[in-house]
Structure formats: C-alpha cells, structure tokens
PDB file of N, CA and C in Angstrom:
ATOM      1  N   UNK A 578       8.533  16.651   3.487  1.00  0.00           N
ATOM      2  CA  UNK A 578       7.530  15.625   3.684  1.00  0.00           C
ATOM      3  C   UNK A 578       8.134  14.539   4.592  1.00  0.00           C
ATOM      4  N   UNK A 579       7.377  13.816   5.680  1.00  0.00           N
ATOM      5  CA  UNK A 579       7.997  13.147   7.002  1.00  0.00           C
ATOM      6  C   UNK A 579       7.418  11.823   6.176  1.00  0.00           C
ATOM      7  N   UNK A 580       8.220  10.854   6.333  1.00  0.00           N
ATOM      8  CA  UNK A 580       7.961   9.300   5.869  1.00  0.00           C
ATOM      9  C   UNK A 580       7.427   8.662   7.641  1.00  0.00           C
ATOM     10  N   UNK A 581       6.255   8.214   7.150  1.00  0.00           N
ATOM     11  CA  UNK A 581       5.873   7.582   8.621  1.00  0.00           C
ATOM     12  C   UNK A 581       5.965   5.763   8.211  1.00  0.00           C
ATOM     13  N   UNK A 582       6.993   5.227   8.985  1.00  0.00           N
ATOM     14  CA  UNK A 582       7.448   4.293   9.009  1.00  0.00           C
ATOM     15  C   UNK A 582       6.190   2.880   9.619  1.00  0.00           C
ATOM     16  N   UNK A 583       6.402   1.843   9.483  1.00  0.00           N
ATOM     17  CA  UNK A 583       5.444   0.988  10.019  1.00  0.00           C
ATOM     18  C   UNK A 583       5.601   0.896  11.714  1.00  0.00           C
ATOM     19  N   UNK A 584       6.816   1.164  12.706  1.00  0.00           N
ATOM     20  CA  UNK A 584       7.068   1.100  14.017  1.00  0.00           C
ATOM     21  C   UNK A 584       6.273   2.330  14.189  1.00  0.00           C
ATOM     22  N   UNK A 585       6.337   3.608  13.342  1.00  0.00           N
ATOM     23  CA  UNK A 585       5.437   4.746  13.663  1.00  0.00           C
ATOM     24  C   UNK A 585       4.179   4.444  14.358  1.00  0.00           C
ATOM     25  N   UNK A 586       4.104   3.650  13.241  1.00  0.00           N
ATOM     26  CA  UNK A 586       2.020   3.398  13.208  1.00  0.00           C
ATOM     27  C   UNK A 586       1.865   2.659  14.748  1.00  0.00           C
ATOM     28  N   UNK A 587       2.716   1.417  14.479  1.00  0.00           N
ATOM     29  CA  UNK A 587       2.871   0.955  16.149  1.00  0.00           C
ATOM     30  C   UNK A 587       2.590   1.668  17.160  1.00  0.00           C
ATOM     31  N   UNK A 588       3.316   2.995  17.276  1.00  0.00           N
ATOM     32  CA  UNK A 588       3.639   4.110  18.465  1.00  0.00           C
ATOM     33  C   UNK A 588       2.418   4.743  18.524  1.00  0.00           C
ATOM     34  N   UNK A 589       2.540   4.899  17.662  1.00  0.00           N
ATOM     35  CA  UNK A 589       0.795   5.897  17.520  1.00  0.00           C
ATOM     36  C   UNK A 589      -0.644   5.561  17.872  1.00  0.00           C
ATOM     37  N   UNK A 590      -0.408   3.613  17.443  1.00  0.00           N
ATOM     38  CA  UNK A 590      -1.784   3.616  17.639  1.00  0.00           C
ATOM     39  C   UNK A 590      -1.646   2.757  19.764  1.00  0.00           C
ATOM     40  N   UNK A 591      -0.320   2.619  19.979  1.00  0.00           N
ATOM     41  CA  UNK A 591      -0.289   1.944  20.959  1.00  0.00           C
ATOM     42  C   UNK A 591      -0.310   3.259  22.208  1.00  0.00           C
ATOM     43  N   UNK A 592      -0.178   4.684  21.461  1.00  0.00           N
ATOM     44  CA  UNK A 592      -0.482   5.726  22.369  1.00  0.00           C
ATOM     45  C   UNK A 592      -1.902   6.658  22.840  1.00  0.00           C
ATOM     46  N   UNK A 593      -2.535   5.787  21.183  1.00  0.00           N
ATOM     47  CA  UNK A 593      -3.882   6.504  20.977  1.00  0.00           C
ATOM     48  C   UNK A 593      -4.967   5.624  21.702  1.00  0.00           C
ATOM     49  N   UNK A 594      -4.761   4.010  21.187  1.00  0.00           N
ATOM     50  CA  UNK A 594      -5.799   3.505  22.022  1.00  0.00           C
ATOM     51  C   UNK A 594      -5.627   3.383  23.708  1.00  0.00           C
ATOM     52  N   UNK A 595      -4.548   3.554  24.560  1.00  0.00           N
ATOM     53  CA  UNK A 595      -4.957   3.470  25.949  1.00  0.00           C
ATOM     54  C   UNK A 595      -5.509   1.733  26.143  1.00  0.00           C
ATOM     55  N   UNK A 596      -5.349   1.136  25.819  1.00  0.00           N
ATOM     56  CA  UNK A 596      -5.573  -0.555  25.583  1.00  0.00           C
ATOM     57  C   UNK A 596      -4.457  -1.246  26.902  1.00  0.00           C
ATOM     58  N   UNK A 597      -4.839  -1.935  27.440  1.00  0.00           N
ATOM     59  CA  UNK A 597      -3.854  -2.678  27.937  1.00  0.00           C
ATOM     60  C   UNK A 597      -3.206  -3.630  27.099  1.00  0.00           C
ATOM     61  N   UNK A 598      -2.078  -3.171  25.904  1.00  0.00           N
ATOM     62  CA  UNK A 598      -1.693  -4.101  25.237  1.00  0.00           C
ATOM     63  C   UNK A 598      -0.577  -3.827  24.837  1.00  0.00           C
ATOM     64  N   UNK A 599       0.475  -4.759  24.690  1.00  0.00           N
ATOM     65  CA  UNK A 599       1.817  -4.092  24.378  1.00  0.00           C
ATOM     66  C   UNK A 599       2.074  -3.887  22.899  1.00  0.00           C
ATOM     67  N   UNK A 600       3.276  -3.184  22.983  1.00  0.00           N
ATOM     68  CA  UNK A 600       3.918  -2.804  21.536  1.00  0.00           C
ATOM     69  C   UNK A 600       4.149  -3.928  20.754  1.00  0.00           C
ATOM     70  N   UNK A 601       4.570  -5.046  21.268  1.00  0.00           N
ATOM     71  CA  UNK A 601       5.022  -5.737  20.288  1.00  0.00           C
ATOM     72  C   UNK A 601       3.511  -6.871  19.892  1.00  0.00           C
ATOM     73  N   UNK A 602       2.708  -6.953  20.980  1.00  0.00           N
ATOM     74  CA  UNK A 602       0.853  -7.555  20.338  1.00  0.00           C
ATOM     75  C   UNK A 602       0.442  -6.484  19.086  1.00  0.00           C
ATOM     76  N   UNK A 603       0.623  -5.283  19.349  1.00  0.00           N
ATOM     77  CA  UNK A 603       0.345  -3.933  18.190  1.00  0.00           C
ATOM     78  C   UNK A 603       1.516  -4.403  16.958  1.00  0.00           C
ATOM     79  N   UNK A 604       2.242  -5.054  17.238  1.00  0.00           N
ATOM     80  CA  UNK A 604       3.161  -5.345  16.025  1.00  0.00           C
ATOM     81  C   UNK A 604       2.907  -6.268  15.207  1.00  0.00           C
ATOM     82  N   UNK A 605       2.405  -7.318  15.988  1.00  0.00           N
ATOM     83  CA  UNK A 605       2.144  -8.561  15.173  1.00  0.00           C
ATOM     84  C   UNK A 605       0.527  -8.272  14.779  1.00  0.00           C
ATOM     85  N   UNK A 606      -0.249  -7.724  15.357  1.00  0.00           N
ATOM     86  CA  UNK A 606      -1.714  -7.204  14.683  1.00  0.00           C
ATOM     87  C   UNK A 606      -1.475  -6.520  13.293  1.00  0.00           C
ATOM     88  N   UNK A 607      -0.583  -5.752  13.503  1.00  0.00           N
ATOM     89  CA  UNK A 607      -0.367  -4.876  12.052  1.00  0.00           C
ATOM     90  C   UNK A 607       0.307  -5.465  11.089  1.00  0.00           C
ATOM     91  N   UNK A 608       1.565  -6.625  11.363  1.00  0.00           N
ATOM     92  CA  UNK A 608       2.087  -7.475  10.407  1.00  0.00           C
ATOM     93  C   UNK A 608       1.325  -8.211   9.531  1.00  0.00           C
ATOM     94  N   UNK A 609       0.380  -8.700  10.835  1.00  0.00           N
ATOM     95  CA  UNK A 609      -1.107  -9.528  10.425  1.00  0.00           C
ATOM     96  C   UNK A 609      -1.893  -9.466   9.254  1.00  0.00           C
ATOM     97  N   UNK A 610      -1.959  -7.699   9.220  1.00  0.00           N
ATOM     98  CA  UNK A 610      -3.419  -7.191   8.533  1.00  0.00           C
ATOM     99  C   UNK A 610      -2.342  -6.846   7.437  1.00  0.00           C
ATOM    100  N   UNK A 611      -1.177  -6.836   7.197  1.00  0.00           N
ATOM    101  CA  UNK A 611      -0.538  -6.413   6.155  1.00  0.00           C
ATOM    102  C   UNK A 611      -0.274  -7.827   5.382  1.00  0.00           C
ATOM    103  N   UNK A 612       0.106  -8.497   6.048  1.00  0.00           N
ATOM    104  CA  UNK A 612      -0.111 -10.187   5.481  1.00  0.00           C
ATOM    105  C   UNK A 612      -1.362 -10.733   5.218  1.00  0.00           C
ATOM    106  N   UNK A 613      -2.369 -10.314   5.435  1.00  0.00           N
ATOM    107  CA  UNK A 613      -3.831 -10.884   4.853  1.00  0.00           C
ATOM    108  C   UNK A 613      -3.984  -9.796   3.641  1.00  0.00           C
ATOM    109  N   UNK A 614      -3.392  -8.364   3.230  1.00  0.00           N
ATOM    110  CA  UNK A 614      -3.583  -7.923   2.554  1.00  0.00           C
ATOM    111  C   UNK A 614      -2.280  -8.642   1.334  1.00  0.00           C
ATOM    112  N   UNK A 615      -1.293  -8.838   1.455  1.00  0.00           N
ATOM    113  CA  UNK A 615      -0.676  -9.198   0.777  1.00  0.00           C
ATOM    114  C   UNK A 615      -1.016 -11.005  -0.013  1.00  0.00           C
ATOM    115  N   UNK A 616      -1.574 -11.375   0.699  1.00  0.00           N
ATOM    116  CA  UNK A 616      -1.571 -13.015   0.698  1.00  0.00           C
ATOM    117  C   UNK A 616      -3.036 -13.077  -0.565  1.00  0.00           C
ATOM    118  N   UNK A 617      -4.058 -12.017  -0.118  1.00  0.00           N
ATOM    119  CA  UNK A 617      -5.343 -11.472  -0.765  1.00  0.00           C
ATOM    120  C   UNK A 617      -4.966 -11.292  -2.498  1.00  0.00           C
ATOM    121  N   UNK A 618      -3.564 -10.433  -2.575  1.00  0.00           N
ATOM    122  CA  UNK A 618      -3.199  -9.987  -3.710  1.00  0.00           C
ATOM    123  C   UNK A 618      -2.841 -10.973  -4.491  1.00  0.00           C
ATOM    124  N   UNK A 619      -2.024 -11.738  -4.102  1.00  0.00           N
ATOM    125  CA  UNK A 619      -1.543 -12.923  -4.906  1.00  0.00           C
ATOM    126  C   UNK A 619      -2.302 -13.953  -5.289  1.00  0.00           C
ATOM    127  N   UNK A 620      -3.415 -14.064  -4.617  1.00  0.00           N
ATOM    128  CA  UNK A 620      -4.586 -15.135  -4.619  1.00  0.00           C
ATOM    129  C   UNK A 620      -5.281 -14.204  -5.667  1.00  0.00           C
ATOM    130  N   UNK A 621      -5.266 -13.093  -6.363  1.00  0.00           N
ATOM    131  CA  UNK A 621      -5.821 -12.070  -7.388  1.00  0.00           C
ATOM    132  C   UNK A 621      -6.938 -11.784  -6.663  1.00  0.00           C
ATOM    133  N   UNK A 622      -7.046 -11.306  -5.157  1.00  0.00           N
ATOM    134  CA  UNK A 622      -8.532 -11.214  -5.002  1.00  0.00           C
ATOM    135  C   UNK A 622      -8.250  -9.260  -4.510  1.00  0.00           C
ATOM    136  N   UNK A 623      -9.410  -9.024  -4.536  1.00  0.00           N
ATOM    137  CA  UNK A 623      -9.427  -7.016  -5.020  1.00  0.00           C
ATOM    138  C   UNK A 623     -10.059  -7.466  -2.523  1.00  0.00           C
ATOM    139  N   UNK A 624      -9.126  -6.543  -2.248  1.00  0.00           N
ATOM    140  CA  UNK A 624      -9.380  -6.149  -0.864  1.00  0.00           C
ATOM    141  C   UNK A 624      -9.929  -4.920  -0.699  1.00  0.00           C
ATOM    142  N   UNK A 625     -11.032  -4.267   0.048  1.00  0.00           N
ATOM    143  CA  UNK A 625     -11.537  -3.009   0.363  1.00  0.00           C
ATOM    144  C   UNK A 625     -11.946  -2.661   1.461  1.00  0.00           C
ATOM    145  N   UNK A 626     -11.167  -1.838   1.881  1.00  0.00           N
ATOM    146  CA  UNK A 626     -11.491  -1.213   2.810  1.00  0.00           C
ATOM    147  C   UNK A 626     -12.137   0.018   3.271  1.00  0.00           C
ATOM    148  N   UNK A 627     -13.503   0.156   3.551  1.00  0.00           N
ATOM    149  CA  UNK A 627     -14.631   0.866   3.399  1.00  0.00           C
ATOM    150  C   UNK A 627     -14.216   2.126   4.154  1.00  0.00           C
ATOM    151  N   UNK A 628     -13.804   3.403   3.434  1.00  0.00           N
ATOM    152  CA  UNK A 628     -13.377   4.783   4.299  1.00  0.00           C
ATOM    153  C   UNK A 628     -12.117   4.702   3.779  1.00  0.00           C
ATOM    154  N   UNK A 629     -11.329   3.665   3.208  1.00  0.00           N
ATOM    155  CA  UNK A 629      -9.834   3.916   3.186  1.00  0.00           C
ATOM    156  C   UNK A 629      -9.242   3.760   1.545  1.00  0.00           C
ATOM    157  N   UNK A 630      -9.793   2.583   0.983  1.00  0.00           N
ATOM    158  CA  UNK A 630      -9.391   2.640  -0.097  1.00  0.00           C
ATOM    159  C   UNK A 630      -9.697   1.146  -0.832  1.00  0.00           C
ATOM    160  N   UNK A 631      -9.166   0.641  -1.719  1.00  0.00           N
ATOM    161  CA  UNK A 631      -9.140  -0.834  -2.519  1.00  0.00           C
ATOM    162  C   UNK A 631      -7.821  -0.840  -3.209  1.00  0.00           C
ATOM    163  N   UNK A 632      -7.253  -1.829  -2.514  1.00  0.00           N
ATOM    164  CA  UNK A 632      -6.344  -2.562  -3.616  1.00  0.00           C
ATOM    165  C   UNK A 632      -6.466  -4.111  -4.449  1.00  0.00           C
ATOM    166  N   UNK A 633      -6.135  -4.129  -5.338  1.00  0.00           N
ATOM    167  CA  UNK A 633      -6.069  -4.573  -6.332  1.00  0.00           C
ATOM    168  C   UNK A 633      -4.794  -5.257  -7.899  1.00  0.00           C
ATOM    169  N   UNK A 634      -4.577  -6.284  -7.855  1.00  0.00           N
ATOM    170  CA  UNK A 634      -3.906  -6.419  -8.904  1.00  0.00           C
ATOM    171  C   UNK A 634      -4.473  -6.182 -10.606  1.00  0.00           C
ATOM    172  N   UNK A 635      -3.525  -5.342 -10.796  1.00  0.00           N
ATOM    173  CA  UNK A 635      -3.835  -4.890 -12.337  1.00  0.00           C
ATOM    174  C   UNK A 635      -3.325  -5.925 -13.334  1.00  0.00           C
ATOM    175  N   UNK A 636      -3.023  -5.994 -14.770  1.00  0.00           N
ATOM    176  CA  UNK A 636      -2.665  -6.390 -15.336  1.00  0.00           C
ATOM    177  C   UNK A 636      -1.850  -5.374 -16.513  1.00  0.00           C
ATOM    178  N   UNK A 637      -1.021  -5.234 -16.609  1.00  0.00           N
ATOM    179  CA  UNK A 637       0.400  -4.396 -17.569  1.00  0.00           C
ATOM    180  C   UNK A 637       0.186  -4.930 -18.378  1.00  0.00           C
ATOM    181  N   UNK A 638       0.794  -4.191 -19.811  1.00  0.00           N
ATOM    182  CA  UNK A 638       0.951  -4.626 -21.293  1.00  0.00           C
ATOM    183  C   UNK A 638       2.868  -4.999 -21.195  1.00  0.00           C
ATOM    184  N   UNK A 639       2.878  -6.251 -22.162  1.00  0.00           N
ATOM    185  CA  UNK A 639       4.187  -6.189 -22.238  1.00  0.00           C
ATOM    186  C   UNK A 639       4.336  -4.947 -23.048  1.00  0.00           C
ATOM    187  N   UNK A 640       5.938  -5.443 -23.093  1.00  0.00           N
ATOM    188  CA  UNK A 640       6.310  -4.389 -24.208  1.00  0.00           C
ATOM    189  C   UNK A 640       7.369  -4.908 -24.872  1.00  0.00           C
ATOM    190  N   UNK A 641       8.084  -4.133 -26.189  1.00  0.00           N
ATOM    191  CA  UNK A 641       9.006  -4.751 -26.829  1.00  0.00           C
ATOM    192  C   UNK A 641      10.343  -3.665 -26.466  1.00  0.00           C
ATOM    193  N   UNK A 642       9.926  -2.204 -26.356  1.00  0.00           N
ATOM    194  CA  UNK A 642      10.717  -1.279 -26.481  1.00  0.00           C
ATOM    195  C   UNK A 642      10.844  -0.554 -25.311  1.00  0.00           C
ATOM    196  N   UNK A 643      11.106  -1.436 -24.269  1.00  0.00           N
ATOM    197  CA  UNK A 643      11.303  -0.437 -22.472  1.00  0.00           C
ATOM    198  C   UNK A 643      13.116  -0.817 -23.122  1.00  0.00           C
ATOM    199  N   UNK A 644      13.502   0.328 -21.908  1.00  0.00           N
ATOM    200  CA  UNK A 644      14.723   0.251 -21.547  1.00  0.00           C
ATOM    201  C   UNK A 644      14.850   0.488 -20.298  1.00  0.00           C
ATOM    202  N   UNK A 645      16.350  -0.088 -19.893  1.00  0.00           N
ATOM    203  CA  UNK A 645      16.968  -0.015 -18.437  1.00  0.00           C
ATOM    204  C   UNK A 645      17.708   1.391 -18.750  1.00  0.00           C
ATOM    205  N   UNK A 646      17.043   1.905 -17.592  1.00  0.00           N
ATOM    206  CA  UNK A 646      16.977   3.429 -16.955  1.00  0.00           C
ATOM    207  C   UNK A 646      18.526   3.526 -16.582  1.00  0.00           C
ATOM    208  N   UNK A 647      19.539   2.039 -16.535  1.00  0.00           N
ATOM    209  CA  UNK A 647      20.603   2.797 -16.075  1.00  0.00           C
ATOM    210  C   UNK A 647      21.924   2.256 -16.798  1.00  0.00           C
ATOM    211  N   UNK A 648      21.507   1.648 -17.815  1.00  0.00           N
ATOM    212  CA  UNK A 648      22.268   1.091 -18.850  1.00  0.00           C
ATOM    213  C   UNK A 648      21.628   1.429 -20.427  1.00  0.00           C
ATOM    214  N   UNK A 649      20.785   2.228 -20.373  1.00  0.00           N
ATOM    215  CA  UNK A 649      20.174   2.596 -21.825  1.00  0.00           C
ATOM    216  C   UNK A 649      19.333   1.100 -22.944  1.00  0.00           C
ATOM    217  N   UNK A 650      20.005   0.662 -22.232  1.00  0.00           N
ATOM    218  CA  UNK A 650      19.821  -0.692 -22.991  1.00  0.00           C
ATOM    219  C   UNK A 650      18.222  -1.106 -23.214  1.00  0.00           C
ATOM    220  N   UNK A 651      18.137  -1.864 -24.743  1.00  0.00           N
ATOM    221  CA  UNK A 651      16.754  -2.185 -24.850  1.00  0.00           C
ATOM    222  C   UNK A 651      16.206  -3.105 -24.294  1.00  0.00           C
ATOM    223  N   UNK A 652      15.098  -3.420 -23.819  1.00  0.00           N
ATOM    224  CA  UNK A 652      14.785  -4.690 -22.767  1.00  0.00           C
ATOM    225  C   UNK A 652      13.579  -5.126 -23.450  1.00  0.00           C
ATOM    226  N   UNK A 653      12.777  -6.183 -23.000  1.00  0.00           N
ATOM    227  CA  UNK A 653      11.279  -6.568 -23.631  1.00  0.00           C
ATOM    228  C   UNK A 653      10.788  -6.759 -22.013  1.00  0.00           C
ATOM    229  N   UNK A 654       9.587  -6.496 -22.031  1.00  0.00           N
ATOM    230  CA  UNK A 654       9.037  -6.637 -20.578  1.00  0.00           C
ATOM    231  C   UNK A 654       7.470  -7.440 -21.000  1.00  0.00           C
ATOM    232  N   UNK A 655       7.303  -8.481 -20.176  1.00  0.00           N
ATOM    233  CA  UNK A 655       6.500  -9.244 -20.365  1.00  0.00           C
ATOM    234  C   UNK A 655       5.176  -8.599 -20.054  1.00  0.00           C
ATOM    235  N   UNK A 656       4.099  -9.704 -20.197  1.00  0.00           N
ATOM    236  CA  UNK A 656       2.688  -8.969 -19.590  1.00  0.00           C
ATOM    237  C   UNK A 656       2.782  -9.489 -17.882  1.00  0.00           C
ATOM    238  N   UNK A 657       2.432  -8.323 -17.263  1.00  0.00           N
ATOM    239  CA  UNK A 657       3.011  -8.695 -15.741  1.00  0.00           C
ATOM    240  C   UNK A 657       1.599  -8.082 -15.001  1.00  0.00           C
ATOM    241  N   UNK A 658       1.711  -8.677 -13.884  1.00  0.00           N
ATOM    242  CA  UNK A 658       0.681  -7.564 -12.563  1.00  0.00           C
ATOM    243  C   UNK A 658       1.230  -7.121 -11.617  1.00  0.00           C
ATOM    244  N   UNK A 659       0.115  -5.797 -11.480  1.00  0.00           N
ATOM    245  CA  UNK A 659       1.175  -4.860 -10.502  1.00  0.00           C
ATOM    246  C   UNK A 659       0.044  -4.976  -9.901  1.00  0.00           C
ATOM    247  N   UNK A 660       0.447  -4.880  -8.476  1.00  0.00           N
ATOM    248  CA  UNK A 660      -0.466  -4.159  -7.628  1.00  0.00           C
ATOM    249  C   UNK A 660      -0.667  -2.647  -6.780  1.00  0.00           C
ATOM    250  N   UNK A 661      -1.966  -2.793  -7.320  1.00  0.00           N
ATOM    251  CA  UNK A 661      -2.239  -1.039  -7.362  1.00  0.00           C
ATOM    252  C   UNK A 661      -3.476  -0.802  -5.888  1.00  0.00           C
ATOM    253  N   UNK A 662      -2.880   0.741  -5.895  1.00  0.00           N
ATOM    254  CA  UNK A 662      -4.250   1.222  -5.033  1.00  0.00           C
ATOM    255  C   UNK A 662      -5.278   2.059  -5.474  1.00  0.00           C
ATOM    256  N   UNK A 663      -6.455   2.072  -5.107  1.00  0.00           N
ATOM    257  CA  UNK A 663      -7.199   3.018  -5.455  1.00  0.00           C
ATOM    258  C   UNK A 663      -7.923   4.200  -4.102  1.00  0.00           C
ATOM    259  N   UNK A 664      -7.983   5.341  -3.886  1.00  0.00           N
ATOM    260  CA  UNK A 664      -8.445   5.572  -2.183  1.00  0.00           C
ATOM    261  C   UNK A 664      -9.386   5.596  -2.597  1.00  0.00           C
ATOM    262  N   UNK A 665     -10.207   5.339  -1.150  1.00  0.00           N
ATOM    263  CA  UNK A 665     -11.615   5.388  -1.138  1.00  0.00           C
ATOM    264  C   UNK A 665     -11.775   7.329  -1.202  1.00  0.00           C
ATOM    265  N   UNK A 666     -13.913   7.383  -1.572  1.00  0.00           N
ATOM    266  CA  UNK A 666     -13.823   8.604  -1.279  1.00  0.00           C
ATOM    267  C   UNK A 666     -14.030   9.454  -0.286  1.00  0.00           C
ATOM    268  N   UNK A 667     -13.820   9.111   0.878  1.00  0.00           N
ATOM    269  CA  UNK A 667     -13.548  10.065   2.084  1.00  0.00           C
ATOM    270  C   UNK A 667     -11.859  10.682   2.329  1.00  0.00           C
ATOM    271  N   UNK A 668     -11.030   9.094   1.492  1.00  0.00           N
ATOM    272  CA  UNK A 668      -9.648   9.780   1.559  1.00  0.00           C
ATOM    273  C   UNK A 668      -9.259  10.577   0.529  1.00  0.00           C
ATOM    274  N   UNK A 669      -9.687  10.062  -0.488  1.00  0.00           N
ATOM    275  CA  UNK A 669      -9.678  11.042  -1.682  1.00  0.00           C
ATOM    276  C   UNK A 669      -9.999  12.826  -1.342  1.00  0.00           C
ATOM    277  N   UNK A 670     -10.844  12.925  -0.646  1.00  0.00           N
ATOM    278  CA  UNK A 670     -11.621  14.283  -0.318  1.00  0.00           C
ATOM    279  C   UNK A 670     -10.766  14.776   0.427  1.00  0.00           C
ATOM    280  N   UNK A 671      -9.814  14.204   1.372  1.00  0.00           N
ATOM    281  CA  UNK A 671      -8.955  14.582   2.686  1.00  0.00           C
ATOM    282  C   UNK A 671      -8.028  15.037   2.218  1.00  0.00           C
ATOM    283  N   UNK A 672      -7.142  14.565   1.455  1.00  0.00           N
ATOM    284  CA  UNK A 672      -6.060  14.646   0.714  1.00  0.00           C
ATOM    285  C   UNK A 672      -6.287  15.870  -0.611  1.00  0.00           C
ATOM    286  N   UNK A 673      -7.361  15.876  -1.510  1.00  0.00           N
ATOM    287  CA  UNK A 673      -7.579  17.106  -2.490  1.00  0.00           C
ATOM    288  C   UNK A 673      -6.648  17.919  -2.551  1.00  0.00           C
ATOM    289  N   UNK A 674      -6.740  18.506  -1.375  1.00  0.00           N
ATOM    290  CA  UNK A 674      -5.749  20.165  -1.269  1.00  0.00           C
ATOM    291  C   UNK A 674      -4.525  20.610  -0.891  1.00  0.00           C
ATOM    292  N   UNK A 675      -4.233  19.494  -0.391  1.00  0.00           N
ATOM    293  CA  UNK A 675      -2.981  19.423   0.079  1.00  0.00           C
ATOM    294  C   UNK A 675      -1.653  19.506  -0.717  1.00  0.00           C
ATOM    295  N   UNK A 676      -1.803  19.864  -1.924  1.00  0.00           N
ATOM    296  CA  UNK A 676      -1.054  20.420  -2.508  1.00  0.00           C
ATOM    297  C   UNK A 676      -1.023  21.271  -3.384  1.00  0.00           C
ATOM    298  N   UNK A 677      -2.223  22.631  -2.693  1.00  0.00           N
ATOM    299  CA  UNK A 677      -2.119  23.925  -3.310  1.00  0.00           C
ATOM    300  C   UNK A 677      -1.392  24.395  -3.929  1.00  0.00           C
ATOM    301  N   UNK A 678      -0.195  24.549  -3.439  1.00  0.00           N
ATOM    302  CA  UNK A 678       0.902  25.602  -3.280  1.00  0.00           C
ATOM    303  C   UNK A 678       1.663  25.340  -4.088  1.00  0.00           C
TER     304      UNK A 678
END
C-alpha cells in the first residue's frame, strides 16, 4: 500500500489542473483548506464535504482501567474528544471492494 503524502497531492493536482499557478500557491491553498478544517474542529463545529465525507469531533468515555501499551501500567483516561471521520456515500461505494482478497 503507497502512502500519498500532502507534497503528493500538491504534484498531482498542480499537474492535473494545467492552471497557470505555481507549486508553492497549490501549497498554501491546501495548507489553507486543511487549516479551516482543523480550526472548524476545535471550535466543535461538524465540517462536510458533499461527495467526500464529514468530520467531526466525538466525545470518548473516560476510563479507569486503560493501560500503557508499553509499560503495562494502569492509567485512568479522562472523558476526551477525538476527532473522527465519516465518508460520504459516493466514497464509501468507491472504496467497498477494494479489499476482496
């Protein structure tokens, strides 16, 4: 499985659109939209993007009885938020099969 990096996306989309625009305007556009998605989360507000997906901060249960995975040790973990994704369903449908095998 190939990890496509965020400079990827850069390359890709600065090869696909044919735009008169450079790599590094394609850099700060995408920093952009990753910083309005991040800034969205913390403000607790649910972002969606129609064809792609919704993210969202959840809310976790503490706990009394987690442990550290690398010291065995017992830990207490508070009530915390994670932020989660959900795909939309056109990506949902794309993705299905892709792991037949």
């Amino acid at each position: 499985m190939k990890k496509v990096t965020k400079n990827d996306v850069v390359e890709n989309i600065y090869e696909d659109t044919g735009l008169n625009i450079t790599k590094k305007d394609i850099h700060v556009i995408v920093d952009k939209v990753f910083e309005e998605i991040k800034q969205a989360l913390i403000e607790d507000q649910i972002v969606e993007l129609r064809g792609f997906g919704t993210f969202e901060v959840r809310t976790r249960k503490g706990r009394e009885k987690a442990h550290n995975p690398k010291t065995g040790e017992k830990v207490s973990v508070e009530v915390h938020g994670a932020a989660v994704f959900r795909p939309g369903k056109e990506l949902k449908n794309s993705v299905w099969s892709l792991r037949k095998d």
